GROMACS .gro file of C-alpha atoms in nm:
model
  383
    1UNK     CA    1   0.000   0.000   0.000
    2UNK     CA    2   0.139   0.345  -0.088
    3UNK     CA    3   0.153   0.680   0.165
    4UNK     CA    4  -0.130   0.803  -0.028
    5UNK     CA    5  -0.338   0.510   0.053
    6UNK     CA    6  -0.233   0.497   0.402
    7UNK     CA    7  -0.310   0.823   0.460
    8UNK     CA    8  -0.640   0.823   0.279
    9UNK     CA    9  -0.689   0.555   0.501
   10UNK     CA   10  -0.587   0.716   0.820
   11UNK     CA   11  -0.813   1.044   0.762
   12UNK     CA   12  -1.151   0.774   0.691
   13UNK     CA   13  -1.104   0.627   1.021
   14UNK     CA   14  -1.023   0.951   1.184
   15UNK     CA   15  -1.338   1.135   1.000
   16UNK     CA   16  -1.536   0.808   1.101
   17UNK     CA   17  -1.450   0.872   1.454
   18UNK     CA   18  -1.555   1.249   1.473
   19UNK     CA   19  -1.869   1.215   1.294
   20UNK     CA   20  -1.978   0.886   1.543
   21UNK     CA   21  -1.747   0.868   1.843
   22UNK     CA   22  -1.866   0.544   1.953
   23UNK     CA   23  -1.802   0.277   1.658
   24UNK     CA   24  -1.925  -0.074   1.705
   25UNK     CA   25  -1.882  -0.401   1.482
   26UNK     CA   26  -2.237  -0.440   1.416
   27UNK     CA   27  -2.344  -0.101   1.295
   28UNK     CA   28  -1.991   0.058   1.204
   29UNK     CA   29  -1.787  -0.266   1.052
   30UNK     CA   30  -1.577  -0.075   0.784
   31UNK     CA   31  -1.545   0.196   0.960
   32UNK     CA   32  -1.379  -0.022   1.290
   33UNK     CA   33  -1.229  -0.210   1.102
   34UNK     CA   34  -0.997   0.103   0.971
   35UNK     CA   35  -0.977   0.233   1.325
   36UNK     CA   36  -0.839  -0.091   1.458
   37UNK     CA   37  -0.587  -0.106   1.160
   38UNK     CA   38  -0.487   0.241   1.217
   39UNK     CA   39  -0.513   0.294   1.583
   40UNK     CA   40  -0.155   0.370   1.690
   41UNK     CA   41  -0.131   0.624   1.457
   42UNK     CA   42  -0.477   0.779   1.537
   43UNK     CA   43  -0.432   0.725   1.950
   44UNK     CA   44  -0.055   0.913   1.935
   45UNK     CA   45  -0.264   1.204   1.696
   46UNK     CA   46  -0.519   1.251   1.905
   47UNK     CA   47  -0.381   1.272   2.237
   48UNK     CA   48  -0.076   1.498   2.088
   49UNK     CA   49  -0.325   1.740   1.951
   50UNK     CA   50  -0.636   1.749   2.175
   51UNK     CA   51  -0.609   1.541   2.459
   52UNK     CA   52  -0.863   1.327   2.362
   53UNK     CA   53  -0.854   0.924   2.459
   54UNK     CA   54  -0.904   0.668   2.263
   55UNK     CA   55  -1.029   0.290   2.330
   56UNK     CA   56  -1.037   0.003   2.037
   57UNK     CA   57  -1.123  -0.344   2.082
   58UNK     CA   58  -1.195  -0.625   1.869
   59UNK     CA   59  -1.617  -0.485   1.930
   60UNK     CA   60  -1.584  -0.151   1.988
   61UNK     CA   61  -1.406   0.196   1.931
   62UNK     CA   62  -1.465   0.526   2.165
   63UNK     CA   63  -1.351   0.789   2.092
   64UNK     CA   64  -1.376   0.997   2.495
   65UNK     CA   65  -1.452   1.336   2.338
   66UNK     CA   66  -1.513   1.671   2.564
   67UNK     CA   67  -1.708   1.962   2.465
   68UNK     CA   68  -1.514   2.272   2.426
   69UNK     CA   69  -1.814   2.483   2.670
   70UNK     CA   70  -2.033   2.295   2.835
   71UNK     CA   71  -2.309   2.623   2.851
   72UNK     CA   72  -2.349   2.521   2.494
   73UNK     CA   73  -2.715   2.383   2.467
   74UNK     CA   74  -2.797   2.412   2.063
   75UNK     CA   75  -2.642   2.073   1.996
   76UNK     CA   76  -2.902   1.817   2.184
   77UNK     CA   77  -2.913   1.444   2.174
   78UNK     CA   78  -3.216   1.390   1.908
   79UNK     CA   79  -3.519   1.108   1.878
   80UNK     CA   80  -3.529   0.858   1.561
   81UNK     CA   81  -3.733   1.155   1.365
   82UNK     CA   82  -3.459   1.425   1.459
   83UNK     CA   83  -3.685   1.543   1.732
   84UNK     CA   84  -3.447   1.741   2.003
   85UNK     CA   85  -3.419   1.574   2.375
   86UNK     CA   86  -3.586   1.761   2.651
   87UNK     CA   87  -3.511   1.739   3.027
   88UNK     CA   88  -3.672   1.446   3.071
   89UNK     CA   89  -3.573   1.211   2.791
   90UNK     CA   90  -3.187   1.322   2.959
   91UNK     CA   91  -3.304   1.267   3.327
   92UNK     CA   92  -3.514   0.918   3.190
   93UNK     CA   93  -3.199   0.856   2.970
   94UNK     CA   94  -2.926   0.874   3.276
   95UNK     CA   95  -3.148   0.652   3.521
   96UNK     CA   96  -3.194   0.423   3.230
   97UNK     CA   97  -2.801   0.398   3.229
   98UNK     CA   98  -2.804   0.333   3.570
   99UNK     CA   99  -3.064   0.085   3.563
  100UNK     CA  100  -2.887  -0.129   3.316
  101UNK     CA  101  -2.540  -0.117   3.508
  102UNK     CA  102  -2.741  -0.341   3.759
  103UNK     CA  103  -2.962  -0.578   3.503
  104UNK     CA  104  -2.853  -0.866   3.397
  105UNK     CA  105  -2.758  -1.038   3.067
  106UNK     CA  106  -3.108  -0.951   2.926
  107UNK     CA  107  -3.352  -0.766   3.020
  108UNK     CA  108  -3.718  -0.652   2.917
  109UNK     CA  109  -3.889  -0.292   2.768
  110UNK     CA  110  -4.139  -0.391   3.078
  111UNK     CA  111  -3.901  -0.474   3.322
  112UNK     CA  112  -3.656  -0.109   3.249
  113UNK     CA  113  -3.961   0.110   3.261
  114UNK     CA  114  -4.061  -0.030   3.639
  115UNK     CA  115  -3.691  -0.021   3.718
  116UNK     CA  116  -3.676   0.395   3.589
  117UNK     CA  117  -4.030   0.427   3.757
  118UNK     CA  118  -3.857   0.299   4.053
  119UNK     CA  119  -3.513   0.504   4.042
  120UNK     CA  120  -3.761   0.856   3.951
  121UNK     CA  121  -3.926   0.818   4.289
  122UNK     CA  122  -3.614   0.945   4.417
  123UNK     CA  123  -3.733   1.269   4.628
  124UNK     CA  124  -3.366   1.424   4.561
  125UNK     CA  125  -3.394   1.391   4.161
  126UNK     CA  126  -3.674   1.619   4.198
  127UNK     CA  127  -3.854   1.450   3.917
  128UNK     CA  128  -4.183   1.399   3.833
  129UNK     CA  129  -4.246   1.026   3.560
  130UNK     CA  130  -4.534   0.820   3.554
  131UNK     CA  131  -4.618   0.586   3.268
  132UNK     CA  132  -4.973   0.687   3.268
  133UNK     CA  133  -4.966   0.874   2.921
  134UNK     CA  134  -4.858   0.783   2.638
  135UNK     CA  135  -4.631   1.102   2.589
  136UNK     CA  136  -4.413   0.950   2.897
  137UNK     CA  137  -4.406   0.632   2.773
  138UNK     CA  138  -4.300   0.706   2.402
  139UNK     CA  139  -3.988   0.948   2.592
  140UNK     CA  140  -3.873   0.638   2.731
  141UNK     CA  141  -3.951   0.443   2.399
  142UNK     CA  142  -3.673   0.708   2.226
  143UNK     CA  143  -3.424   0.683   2.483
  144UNK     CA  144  -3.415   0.304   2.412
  145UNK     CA  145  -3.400   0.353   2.054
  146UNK     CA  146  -3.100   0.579   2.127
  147UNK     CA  147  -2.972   0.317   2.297
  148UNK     CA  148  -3.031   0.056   2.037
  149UNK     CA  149  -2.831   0.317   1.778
  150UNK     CA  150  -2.600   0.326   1.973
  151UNK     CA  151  -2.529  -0.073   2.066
  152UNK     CA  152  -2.565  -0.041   2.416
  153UNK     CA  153  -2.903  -0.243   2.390
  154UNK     CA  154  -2.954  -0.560   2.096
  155UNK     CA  155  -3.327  -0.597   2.028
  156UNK     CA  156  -3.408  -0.991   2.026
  157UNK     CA  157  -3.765  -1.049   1.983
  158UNK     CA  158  -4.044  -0.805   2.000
  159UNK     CA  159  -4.082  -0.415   1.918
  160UNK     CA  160  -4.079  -0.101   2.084
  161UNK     CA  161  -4.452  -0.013   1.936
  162UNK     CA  162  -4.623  -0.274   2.096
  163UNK     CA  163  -4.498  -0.171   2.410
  164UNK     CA  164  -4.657   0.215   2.339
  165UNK     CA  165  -4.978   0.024   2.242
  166UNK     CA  166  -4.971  -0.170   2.552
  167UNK     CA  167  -5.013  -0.453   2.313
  168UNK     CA  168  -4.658  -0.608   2.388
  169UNK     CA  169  -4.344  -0.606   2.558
  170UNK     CA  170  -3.980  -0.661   2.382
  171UNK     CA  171  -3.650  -0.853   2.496
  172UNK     CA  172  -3.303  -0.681   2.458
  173UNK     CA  173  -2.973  -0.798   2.514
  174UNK     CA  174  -2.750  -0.565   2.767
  175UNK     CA  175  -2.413  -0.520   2.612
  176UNK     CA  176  -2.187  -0.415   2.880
  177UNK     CA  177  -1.876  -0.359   2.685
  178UNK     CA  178  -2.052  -0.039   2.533
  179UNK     CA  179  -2.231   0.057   2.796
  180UNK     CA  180  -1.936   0.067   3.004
  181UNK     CA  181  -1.741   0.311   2.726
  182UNK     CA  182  -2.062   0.567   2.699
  183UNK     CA  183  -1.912   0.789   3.044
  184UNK     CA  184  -1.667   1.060   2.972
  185UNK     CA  185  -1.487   1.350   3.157
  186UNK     CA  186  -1.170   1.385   3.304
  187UNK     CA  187  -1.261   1.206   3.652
  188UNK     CA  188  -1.521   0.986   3.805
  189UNK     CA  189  -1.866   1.116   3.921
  190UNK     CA  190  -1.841   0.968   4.216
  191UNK     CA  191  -1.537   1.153   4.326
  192UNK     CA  192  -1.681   1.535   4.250
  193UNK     CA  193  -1.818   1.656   4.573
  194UNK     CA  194  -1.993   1.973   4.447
  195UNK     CA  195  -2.346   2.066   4.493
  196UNK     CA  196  -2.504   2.264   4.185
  197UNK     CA  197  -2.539   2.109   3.833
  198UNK     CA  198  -2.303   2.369   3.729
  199UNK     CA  199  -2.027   2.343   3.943
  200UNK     CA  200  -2.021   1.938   3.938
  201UNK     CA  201  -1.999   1.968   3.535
  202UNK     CA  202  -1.740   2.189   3.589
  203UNK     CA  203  -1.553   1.931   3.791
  204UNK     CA  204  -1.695   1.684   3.557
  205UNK     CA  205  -1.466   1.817   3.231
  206UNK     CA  206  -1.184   1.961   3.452
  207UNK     CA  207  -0.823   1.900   3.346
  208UNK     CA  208  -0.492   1.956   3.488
  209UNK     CA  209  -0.404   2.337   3.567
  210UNK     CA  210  -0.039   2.372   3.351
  211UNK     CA  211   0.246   2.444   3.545
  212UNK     CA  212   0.541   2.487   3.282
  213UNK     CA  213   0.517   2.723   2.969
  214UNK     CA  214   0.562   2.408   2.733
  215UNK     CA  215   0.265   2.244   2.896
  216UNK     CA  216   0.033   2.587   2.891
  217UNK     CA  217   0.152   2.582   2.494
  218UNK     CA  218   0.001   2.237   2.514
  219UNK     CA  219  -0.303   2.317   2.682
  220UNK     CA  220  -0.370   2.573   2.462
  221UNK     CA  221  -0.285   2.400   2.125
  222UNK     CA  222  -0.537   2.113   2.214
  223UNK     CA  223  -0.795   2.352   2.356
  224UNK     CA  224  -0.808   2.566   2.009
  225UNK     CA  225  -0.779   2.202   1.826
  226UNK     CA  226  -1.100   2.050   1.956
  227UNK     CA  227  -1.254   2.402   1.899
  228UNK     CA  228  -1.202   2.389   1.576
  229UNK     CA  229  -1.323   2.045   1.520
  230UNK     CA  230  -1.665   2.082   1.717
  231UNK     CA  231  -1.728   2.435   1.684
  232UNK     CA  232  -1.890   2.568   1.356
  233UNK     CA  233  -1.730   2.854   1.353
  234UNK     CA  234  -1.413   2.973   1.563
  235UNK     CA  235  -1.455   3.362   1.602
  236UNK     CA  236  -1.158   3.541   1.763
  237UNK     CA  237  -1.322   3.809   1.980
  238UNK     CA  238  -1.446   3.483   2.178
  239UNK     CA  239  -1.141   3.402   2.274
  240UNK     CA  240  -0.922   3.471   2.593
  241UNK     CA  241  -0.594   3.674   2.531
  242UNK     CA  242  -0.405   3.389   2.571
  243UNK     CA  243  -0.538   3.173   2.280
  244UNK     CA  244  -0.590   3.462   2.095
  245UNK     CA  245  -0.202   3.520   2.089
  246UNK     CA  246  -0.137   3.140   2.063
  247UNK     CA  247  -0.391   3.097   1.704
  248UNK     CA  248  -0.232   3.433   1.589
  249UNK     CA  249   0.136   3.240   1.573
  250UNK     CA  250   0.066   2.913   1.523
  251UNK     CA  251  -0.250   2.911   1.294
  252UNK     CA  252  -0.112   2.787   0.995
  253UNK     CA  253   0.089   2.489   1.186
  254UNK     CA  254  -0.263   2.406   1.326
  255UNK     CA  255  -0.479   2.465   1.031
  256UNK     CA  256  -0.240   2.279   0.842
  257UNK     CA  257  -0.254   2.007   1.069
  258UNK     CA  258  -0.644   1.976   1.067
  259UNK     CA  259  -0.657   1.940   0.704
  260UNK     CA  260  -0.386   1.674   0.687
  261UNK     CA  261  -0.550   1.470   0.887
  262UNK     CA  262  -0.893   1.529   0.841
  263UNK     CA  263  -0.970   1.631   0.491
  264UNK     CA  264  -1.147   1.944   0.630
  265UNK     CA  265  -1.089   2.288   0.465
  266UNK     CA  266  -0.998   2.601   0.664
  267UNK     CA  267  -1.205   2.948   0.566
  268UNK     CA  268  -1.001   3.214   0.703
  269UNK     CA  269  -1.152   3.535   0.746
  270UNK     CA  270  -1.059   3.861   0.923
  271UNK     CA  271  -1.332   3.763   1.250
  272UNK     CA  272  -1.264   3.395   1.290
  273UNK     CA  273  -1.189   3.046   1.130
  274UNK     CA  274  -1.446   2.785   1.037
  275UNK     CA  275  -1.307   2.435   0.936
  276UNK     CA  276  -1.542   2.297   0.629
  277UNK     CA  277  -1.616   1.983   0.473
  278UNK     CA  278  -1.638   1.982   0.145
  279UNK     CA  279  -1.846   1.627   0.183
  280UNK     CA  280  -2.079   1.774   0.409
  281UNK     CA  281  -2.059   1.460   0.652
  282UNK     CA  282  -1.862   1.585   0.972
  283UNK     CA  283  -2.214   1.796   1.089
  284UNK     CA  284  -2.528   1.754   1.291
  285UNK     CA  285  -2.621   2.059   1.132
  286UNK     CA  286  -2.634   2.126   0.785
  287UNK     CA  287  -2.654   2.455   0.575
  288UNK     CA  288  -2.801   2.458   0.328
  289UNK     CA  289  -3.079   2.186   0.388
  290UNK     CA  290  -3.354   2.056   0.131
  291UNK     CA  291  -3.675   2.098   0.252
  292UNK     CA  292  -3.980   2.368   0.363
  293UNK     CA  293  -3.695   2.375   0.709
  294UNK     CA  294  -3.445   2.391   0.476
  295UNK     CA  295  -3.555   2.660   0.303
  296UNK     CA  296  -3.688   2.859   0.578
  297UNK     CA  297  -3.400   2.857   0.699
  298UNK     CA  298  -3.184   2.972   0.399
  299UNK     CA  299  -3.389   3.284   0.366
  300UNK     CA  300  -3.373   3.411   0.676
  301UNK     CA  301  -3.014   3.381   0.685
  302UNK     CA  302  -2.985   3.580   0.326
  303UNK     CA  303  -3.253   3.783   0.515
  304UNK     CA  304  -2.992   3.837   0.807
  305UNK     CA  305  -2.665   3.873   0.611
  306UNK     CA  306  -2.805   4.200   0.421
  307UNK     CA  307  -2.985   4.398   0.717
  308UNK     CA  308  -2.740   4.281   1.002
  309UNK     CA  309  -3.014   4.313   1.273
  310UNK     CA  310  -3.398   4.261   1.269
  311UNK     CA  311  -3.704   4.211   1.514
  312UNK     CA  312  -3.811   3.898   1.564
  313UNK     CA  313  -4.133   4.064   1.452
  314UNK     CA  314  -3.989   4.137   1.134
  315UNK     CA  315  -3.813   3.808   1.061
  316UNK     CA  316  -4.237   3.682   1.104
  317UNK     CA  317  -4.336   3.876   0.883
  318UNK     CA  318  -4.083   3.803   0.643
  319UNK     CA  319  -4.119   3.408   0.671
  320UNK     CA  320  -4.530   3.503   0.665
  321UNK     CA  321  -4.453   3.651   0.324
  322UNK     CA  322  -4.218   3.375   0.222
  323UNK     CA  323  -4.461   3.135   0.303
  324UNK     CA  324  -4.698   3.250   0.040
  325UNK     CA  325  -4.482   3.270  -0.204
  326UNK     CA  326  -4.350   2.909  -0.193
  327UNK     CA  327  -4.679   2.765  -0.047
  328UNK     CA  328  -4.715   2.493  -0.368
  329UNK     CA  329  -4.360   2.422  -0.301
  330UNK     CA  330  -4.332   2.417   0.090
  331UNK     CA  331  -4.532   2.168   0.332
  332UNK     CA  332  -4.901   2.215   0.359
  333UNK     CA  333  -5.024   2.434   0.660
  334UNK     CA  334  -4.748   2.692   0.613
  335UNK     CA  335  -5.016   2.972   0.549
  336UNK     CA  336  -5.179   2.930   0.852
  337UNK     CA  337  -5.232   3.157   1.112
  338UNK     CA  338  -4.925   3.088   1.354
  339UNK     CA  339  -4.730   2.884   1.114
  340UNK     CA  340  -4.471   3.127   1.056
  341UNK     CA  341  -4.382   3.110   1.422
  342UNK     CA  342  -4.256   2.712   1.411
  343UNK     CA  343  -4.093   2.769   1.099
  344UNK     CA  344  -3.927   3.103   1.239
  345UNK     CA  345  -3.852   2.914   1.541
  346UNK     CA  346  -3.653   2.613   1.382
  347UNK     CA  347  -3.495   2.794   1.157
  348UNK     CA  348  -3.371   3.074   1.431
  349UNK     CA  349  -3.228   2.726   1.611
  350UNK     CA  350  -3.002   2.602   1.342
  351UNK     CA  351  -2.850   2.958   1.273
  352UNK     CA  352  -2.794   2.975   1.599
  353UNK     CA  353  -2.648   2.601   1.659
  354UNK     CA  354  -2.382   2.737   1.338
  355UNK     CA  355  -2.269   3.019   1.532
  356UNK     CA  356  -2.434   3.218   1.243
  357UNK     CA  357  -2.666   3.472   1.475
  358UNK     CA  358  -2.723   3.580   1.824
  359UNK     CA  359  -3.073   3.638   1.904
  360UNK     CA  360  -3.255   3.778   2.201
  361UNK     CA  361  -3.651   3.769   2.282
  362UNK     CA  362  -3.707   4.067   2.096
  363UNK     CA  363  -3.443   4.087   1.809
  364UNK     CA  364  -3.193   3.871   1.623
  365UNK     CA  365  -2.842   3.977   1.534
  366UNK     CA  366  -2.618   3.843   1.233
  367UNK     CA  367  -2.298   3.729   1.349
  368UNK     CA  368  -2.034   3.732   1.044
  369UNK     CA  369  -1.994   3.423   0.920
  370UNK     CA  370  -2.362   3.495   0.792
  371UNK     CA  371  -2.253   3.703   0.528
  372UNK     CA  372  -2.131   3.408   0.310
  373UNK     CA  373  -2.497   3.333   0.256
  374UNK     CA  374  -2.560   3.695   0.130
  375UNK     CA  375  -2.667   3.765  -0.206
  376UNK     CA  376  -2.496   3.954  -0.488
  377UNK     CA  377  -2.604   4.070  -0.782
  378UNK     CA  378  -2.497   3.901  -1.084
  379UNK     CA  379  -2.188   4.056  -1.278
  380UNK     CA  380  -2.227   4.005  -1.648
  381UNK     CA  381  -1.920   4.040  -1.857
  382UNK     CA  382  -1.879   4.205  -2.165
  383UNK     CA  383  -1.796   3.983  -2.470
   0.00000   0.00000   0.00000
């Protein structure tokens, strides 16, 4: 095998781990199959440039990613139809965790709802679950379907829409070798003594304080690293003075590094640095999108990146106008009193998840990697 194939290698394994941190042999084969193959190569990368672990085995590779700001809400865990977790499907989703650490081999649909039931009585979760409704039952329906995406759980006979139905039950096998590689964070929970949610994930994602100037040029390298590759966009007035400094002499060494080993493409601009794929697979958020959402979503950006700053008042009126122009192309109901308000809404959501737009209750500000999606008019050259 040549360099070139080694390396082309080498950045599909790499890729595969960023887009799906936790590969298994059932749903990722190829994919573990070039991890495993590569993985002394890929472990010595990634813990040189962002301090991230990684674990292969003949079933499984994780990859222990950390978020670089844990404030940052606009990327949620999402449902089988993209729909975005809420507080409960998390709180139902941790005790279901902690539920299986204790089952055995296999366990039941039946069985893990009584046992969350159970573990949500809890007076100091301050949680309120019953599986009266059918709304509470299908949130714990789509935290087992994450589950099953994610090979923690193997379904063996049954199916999870008998159990909404109350028509059936299903049997799963409990695979502990993933379920034991799902926690991350720089320590164990059971060691952080603090008291509020914020402080403990704090303490949670914690690292080393750097004592030596080659070790804060370490910190800092990796820090701006795994910005880059889970931020959308990297702007510099967001930075602290020291990584500011750090970027501004060593940007092309890390840039150049990113692309080598990832395939991704760095646009430079005079406000920040955004790291793009050109096959539009390393994203949970794409832009542009087919689609009425899509759409929606296109426009009010273009919207955005020639006026700078509207009302959120505006922006509905705009997307009510919109909406009657493309009704026989968009979804039905998108005339309708109010619609304009979910489509606003979602599309307001993704900007904001791209680092595209700050917005406030009453108006919404273009941030300036927005104006890429701003429209010119056409130059037409003489002959």
């Amino acid at each position: 095998m040549t360099g070139d194939e080694e390396q082309a290698q080498r950045r599909a394994a790499l890729r595969a781990l960023l887009a799906r941190p936790l590969l298994t042999a059932e749903r990722d084969p190829e994919a573990l199959l070039l991890v495993r193959r590569h993985v002394t190569e890929l472990r010595d990368w990634l813990a040189r440039e962002t301090g991230w672990r990684l674990m292969v085995d003949s079933g499984t590779a994780r990859l222990f990613k950390t978020a670089p700001d844990t404030r940052d809400a606009t990327h949620p865990a999402r449902g089988k139809a993209g729909e975005p977790y809420g507080r409960r499907r998390y709180v139902l989703f941790c005790l279901a965790l902690a539920t299986l650490e204790r089952a055995d081999a296999q366990t039941t649909l039946g069985r893990l709802a009584e046992e969350v039931l159970s573990a949500a009585a809890e007076p100091e979760l301050d949680f309120v679950f019953t599986l009266d409704s059918r709304a509470e039952r299908a949130d714990l329906v789509a935290v087992v379907r994450t589950l099953l995406d994610w090979g923690v759980l193997r379904r063996v006979a049954g199916d999870e829409e008998a159990y909404l139905s109350a028509s059936g039950d299903v049997l799963y096998d409990v695979r502990r070798q993933v379920l034991a590689a799902l926690l991350t964070g720089a320590r164990g929970p059971s060691t952080i003594t603090a008291s509020s949610f914020e402080e403990r994930l704090a303490e949670l994602v914690a690292e080393p304080v750097a004592d030596t100037d080659d070790l804060r040029n370490q910190a800092l390298r990796r820090r701006l690293t795994r910005k880059l590759l889970e931020d959308p966009v990297i702007y510099f007035a967001d930075l602290d003075e020291a990584e500011r400094a750090y970027l501004a002499s060593q940007r092309h060494a890390i840039v150049r590094r990113l692309e080598d080993a990832t395939g991704l493409v760095a646009e430079v601009r005079a406000e920040g640095i955004a790291m793009v794929d050109p096959d539009d697979e390393l994203t949970d958020v794409r832009m542009p999108e087919q689609y009425t959402d899509g759409h929606v979503t296109l426009l009010v950006a273009e919207r955005l990146a020639v006026h700078g700053e509207l009302t959120v008042e505006e922006l509905r009126s705009f997307v009510r106008q919109a909406a009657r122009e493309h009704v026989s192309f968009w979804r039905k109901g998108v005339t309708e009193p109010g619609a304009e308000n979910g489509l606003l809404t979602t599309a307001l959501a993704k900007l904001t998840a791209l680092r595209l737009l700050h917005a406030t209750e009453d108006a919404v500000v273009g941030l300036p990697a927005i104006a890429r999606y701003a429209l010119t008019e056409p130059v037409i050259k003489g002959q």
